[in-house]
CSV table of C-alpha atoms and ligand atoms in Angstrom, one decimal:
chain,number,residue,atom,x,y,z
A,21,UNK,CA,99.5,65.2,102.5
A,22,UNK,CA,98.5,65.8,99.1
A,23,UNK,CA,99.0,69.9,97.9
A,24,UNK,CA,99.6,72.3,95.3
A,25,UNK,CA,102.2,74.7,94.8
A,26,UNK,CA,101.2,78.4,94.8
A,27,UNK,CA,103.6,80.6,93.2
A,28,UNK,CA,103.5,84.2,94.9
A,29,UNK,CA,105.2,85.5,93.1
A,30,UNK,CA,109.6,86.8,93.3
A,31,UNK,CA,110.6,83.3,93.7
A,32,UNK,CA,108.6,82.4,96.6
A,33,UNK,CA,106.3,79.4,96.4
A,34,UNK,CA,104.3,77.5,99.0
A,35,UNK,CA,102.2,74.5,99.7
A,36,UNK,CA,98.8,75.2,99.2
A,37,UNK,CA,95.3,73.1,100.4
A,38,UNK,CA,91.7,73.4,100.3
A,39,UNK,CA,90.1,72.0,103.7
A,40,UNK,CA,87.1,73.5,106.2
A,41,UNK,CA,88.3,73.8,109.2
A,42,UNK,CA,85.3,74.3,110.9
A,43,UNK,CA,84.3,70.2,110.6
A,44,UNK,CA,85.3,67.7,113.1
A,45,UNK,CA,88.5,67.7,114.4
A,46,UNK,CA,89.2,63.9,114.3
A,47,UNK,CA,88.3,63.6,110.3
A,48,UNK,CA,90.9,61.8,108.6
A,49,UNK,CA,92.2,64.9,106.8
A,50,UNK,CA,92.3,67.1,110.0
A,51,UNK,CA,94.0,64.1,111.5
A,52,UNK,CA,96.7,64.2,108.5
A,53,UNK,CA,96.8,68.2,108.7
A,54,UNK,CA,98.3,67.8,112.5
A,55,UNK,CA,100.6,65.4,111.9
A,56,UNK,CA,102.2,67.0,108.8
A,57,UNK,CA,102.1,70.6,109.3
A,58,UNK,CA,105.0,71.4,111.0
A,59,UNK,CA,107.5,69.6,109.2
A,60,UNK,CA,106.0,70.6,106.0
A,61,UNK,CA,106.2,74.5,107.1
A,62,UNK,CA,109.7,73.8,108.6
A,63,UNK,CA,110.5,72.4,105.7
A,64,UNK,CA,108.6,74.4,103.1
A,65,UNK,CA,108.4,77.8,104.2
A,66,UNK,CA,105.0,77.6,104.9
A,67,UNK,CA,101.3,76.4,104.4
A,68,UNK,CA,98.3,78.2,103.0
A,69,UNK,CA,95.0,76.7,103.6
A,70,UNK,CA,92.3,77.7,101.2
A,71,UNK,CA,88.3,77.5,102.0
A,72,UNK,CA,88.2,76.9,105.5
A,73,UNK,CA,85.1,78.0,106.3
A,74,UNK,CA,86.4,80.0,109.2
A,75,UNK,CA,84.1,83.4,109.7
A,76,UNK,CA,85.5,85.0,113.0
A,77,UNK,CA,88.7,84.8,115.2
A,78,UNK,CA,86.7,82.0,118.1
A,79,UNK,CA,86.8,79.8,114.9
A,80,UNK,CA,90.1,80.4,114.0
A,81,UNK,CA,91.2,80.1,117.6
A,82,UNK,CA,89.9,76.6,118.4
A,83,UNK,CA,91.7,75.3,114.4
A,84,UNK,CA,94.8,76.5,116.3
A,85,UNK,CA,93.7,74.9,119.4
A,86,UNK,CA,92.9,71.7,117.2
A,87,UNK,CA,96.7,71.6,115.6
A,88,UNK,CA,98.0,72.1,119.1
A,89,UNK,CA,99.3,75.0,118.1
A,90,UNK,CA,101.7,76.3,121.0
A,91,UNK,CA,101.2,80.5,121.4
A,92,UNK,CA,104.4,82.7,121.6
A,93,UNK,CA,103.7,85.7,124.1
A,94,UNK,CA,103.8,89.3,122.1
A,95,UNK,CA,105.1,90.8,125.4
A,96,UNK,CA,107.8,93.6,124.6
A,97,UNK,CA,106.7,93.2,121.1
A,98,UNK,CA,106.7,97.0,118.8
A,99,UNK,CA,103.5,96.3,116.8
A,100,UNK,CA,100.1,97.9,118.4
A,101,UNK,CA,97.8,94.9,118.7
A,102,UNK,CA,94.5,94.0,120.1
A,103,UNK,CA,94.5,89.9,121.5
A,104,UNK,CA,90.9,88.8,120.7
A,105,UNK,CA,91.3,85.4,122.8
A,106,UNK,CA,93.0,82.1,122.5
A,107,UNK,CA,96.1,83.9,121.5
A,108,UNK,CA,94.6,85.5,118.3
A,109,UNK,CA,95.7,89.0,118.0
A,110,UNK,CA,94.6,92.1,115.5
A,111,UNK,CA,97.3,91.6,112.9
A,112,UNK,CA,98.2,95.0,113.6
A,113,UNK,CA,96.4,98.7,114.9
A,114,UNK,CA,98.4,100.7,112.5
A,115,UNK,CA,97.0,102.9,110.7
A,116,UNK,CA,95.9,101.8,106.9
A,117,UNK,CA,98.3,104.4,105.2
A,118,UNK,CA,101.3,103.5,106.7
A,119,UNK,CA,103.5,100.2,105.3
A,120,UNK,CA,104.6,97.6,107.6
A,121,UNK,CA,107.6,96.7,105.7
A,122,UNK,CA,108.5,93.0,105.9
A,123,UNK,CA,110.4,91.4,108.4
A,124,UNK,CA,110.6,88.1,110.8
A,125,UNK,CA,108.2,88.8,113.3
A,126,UNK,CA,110.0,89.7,117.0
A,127,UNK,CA,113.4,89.7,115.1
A,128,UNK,CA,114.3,92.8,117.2
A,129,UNK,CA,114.6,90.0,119.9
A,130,UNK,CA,116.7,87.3,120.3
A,131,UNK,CA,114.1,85.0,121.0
A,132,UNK,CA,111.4,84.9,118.4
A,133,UNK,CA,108.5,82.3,117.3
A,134,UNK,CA,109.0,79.8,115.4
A,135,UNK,CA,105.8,80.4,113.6
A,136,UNK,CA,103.6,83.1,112.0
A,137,UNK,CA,99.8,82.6,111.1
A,138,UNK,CA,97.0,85.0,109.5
A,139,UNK,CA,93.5,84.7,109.2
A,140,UNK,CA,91.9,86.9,106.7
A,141,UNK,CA,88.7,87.3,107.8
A,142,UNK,CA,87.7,90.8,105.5
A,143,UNK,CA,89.9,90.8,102.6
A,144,UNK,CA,90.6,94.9,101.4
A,145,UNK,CA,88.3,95.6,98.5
A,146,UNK,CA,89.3,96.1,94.7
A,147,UNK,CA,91.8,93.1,95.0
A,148,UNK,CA,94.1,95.2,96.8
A,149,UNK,CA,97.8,93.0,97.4
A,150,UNK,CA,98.2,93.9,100.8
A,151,UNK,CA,99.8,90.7,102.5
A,152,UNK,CA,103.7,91.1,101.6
A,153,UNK,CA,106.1,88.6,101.4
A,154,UNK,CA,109.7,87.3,100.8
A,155,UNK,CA,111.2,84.3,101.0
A,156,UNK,CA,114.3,84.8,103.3
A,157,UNK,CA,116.4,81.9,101.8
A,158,UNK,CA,116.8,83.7,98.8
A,159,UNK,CA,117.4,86.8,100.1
A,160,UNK,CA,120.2,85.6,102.6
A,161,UNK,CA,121.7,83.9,99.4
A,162,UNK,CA,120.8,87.3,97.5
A,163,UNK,CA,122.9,89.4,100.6
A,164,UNK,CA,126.4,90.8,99.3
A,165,UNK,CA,129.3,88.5,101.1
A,166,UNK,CA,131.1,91.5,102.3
A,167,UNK,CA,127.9,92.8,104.1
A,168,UNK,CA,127.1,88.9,105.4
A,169,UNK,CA,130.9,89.1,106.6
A,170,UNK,CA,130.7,92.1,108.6
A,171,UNK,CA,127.1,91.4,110.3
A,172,UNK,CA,127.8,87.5,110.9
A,173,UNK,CA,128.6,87.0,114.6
A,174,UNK,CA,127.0,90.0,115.6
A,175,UNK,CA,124.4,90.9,117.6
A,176,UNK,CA,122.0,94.6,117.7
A,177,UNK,CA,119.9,96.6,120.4
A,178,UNK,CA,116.7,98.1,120.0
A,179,UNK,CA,116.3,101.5,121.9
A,180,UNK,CA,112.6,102.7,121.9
A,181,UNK,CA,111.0,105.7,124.0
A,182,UNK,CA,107.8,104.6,124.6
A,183,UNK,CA,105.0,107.4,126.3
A,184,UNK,CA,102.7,106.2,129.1
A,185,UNK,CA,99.0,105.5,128.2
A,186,UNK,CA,98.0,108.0,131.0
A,187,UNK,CA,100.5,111.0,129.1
A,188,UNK,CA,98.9,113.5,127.6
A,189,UNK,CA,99.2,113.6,123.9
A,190,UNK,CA,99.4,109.9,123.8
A,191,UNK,CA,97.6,108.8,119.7
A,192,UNK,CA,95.8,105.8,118.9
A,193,UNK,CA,98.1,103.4,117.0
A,194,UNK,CA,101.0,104.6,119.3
A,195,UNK,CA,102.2,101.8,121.3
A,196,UNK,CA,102.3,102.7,125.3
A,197,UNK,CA,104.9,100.9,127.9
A,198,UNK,CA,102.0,99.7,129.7
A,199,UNK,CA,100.7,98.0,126.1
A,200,UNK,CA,104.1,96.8,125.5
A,201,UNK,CA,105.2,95.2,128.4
A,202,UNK,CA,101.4,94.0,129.2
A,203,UNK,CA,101.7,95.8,133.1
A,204,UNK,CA,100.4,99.3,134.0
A,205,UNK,CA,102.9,98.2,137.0
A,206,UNK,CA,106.2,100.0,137.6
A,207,UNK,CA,107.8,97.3,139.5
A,208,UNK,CA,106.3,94.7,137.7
A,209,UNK,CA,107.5,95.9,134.3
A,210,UNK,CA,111.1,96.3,135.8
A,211,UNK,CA,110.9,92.6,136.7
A,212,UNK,CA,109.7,91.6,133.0
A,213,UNK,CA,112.4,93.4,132.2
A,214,UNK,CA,115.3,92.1,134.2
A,215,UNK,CA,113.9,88.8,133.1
A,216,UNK,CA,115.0,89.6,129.8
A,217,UNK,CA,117.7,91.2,130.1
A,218,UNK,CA,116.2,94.5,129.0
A,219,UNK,CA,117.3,98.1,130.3
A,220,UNK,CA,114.5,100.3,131.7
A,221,UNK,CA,114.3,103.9,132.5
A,222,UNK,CA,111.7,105.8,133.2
A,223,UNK,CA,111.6,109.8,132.4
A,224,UNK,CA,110.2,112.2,134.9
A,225,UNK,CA,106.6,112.8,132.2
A,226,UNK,CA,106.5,108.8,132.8
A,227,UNK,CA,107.3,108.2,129.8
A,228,UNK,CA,109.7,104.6,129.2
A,229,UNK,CA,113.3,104.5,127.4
A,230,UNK,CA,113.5,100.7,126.6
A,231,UNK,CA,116.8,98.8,125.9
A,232,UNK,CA,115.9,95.5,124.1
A,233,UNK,CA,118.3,92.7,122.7
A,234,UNK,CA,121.0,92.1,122.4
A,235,UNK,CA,119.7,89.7,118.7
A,236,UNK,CA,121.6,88.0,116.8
A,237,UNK,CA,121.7,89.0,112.8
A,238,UNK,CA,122.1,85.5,111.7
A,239,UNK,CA,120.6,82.7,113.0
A,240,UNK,CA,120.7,78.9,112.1
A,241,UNK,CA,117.7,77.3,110.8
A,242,UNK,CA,117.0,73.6,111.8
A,243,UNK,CA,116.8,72.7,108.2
A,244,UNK,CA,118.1,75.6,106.2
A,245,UNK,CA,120.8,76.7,108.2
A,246,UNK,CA,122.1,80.6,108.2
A,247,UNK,CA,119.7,82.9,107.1
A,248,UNK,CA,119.5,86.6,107.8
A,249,UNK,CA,117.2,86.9,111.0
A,250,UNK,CA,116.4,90.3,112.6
A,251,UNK,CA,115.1,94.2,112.2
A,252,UNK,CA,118.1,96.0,112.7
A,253,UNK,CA,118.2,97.6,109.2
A,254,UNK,CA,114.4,98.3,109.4
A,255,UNK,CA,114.1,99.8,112.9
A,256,UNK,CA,116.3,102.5,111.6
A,257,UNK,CA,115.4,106.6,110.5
A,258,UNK,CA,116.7,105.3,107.1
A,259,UNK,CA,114.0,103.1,106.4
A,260,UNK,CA,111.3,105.2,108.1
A,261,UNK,CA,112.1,107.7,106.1
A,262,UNK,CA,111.8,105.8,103.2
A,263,UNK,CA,109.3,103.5,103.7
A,264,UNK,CA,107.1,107.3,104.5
A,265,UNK,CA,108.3,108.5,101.2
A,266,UNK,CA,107.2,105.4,99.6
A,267,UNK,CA,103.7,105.8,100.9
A,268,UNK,CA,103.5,110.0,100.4
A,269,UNK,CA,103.6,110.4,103.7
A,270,UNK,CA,105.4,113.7,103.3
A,271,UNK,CA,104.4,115.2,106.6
A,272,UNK,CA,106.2,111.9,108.4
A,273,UNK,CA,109.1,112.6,106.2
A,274,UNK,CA,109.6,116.2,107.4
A,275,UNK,CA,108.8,115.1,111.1
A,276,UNK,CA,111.0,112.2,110.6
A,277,UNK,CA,113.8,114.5,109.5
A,278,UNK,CA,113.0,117.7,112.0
A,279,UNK,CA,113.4,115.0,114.8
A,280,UNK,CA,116.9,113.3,113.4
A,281,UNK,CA,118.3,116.6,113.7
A,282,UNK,CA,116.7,118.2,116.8
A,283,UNK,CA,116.5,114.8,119.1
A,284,UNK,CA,118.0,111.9,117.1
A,285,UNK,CA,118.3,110.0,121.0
A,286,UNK,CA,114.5,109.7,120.9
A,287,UNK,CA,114.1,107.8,117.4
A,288,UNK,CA,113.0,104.2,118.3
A,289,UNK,CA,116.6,102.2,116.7
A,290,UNK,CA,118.5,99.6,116.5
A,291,UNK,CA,122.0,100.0,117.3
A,292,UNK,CA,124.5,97.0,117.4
A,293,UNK,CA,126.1,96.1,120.4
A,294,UNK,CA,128.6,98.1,120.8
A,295,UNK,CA,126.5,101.1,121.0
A,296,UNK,CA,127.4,102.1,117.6
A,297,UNK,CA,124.7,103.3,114.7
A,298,UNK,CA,124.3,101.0,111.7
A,299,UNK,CA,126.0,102.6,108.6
A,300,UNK,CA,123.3,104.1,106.3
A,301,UNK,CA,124.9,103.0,103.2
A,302,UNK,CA,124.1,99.1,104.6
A,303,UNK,CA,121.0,100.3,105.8
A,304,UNK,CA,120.2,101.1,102.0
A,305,UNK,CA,121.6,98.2,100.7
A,306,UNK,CA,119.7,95.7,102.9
A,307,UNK,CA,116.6,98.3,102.1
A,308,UNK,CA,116.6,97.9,98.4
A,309,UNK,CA,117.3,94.0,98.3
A,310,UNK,CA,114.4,93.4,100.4
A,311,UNK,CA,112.0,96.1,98.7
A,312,UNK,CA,113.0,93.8,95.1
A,313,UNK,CA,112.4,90.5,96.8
A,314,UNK,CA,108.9,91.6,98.0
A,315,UNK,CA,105.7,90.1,96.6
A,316,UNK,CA,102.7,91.5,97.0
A,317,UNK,CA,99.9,89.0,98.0
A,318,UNK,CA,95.8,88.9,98.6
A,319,UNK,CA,94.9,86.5,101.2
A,320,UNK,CA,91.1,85.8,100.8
A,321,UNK,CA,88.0,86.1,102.8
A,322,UNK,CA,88.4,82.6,105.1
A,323,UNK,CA,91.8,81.9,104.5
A,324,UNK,CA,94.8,81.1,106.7
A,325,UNK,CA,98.0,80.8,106.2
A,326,UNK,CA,101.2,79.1,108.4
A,327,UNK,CA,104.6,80.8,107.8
A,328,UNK,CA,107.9,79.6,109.1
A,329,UNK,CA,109.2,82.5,111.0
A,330,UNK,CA,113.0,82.4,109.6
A,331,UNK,CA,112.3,81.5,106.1
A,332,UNK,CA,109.3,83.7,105.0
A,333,UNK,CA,109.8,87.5,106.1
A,334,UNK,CA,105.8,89.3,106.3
A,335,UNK,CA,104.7,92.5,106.2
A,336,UNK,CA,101.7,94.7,105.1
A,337,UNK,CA,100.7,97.1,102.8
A,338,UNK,CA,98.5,100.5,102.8
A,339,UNK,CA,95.5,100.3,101.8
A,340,UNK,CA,92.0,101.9,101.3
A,341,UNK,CA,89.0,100.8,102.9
A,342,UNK,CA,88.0,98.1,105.6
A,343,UNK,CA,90.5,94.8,106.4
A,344,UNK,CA,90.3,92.5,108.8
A,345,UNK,CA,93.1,90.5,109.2
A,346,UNK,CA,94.4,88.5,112.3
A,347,UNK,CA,97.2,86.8,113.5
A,348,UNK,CA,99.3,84.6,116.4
A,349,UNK,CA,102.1,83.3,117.1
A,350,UNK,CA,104.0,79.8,117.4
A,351,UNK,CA,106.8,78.1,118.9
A,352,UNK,CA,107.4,74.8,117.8
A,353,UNK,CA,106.0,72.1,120.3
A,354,UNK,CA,108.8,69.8,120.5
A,355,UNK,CA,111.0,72.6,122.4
A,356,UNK,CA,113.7,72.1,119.6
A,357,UNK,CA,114.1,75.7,118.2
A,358,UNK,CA,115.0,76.0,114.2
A,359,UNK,CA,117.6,78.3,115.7
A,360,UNK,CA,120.9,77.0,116.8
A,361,UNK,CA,123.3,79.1,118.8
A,362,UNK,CA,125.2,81.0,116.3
B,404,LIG,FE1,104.7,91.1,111.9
């Protein structure tokens, strides 16, 4: 397949092609795309595709469908999310002022997809860059040794409380257990659970104390091999705090600190294994790496774009104005996972 080579920016480059994707599925180039696209993204970190054509998510849903594209549930995922249909989601239901710092989506878990894709279907006005990136490779590479040394060959739990829809109080934007875990059913969410391996307990106001994990730090990519591969260092008060500072959120930052001190057990966290909390001095480390490997991005109106899971990290800016951005997830077909046991 014949491409260029978009440079966005911090050392992270991609294959890039101009196709409609709204034509017939069984032209030559469409033909071509299918074959190749995996292996190219497994191989090259990803694959934007410039004027598709695409103008809403049933479009963008049947191009997935047409690349046999196979979905990765969301269920127990942290990100508030609307799923519009054939497995396209609302990229996210947060609101526009708060960052989504980036991160390999599910990385919390030990299983994640293999595969990330947006669809921009309303680009933010005024050229805002609010599709962030960084190529995980080079971070990994970029990682101190000593840090690498002490995180390889272990593993970290996320700990969220999460209210019920039906609790009073409960904000739009705020994830519910019944969202997360895609059952309003008590016994049925306990059975999701034990499936997984997660830890549920339920408070007396019905609200849901979730054990998740245990993931791996490092995993082994199919191709690349070790890269840094989970959320541990984001899910953390440390980076809420600063990622709020970052965006002037000043009244998260003083609620953010009033609850560390007054009820630091019900700040959604990752702790490792063992129970113990991450040290914030590697909690800042990993923070400022990632926040200098970050590029900021536009994806426009009609354009889609195929990330490898492990090698390109994702995230999203705030903004101003009206966006419309959309997204699902992938595993790869073949049931061979870029992630060896590690
Ligand atoms: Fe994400």
């Amino acid at each position: 397949m014949q491409y260029e080579t978009v440079d966005f920016g911090k050392g992270l480059t991609l294959p890039c092609i101009q196709l409609d994707l709204t034509g017939s599925t069984d032209a030559p180039a469409r033909r071509e795309l299918k074959a190749q696209i995996y292996p190219l993204v497994d191989t090259k970190g990803g694959l934007l595709i410039r004027n598709t054509g695409i103008k809403d998510t049933r479009q963008y849903g049947e191009f997935l469908a047409s690349i046999e594209f196979s979905h990765h549930s969301y269920v127990g995922g942290t990100n508030p999310r609307t799923e519009k249909g054939s497995g396209v989601y609302t990229a996210t239901e947060l609101p526009p002022s708060i960052t989504i710092h980036s991160h390999q989506e599910m990385s919390y878990l030990d299983t994640i997809p293999d595969y990330v894709s947006f669809y921009c279907e309303l680009p933010p006005n005024n050229g805002q860059k609010t599709n962030l990136f960084v190529d995980m490779r080079k971070f990994t590479a970029n990682l101190s040794n000593e840090l690498k040394s002490r995180y390889r060959g272990k593993r970290a739990r996320l700990q969220r409380t999460l209210k019920s829809s039906e609790q009073e109080g409960f904000s739009q934007g705020e994830k519910s257990w019944q969202e997360a875990l895609g059952t309003g059913d008590h016994q049925e969410a306990a059975l999701i659970a034990q499936e997984r391996g997660w830890e549920l307990t339920w408070k007396d106001d019905d609200s849901l104390v979730i054990l998740q994990g245990p993931a791996r730090f490092f995993r082994t990519h199919l191709i690349h091999g070790e890269l840094w591969c989970n959320q541990a260092m984001l899910i953390n008060p440390v980076t809420s705090r600063r990622v709020a500072v970052r965006d002037g959120r000043l009244s998260d930052v003083e609620k953010l600190d009033q609850v560390r001190a007054e009820a630091p057990d019900t700040i959604n966290q990752m702790f490792l294994e063992n129970g113990n909390t991450i040290p914030d001095t590697d909690v800042e480390s990993w923070y400022d790496l990632i926040l200098e490997m970050e590029t900021h991005f536009a994806l426009e109106q009609g354009e889609v774009i195929i990330l490898d899971n492990m090698l390109v990290a994702h995230g999203r800016g705030a903004f101003e104005g009206p966006r419309k951005m959309f997204a699902a997830l992938g595993n790869r077909d073949s049931g061979e996972s870029t992630m060896g046991a590690n």
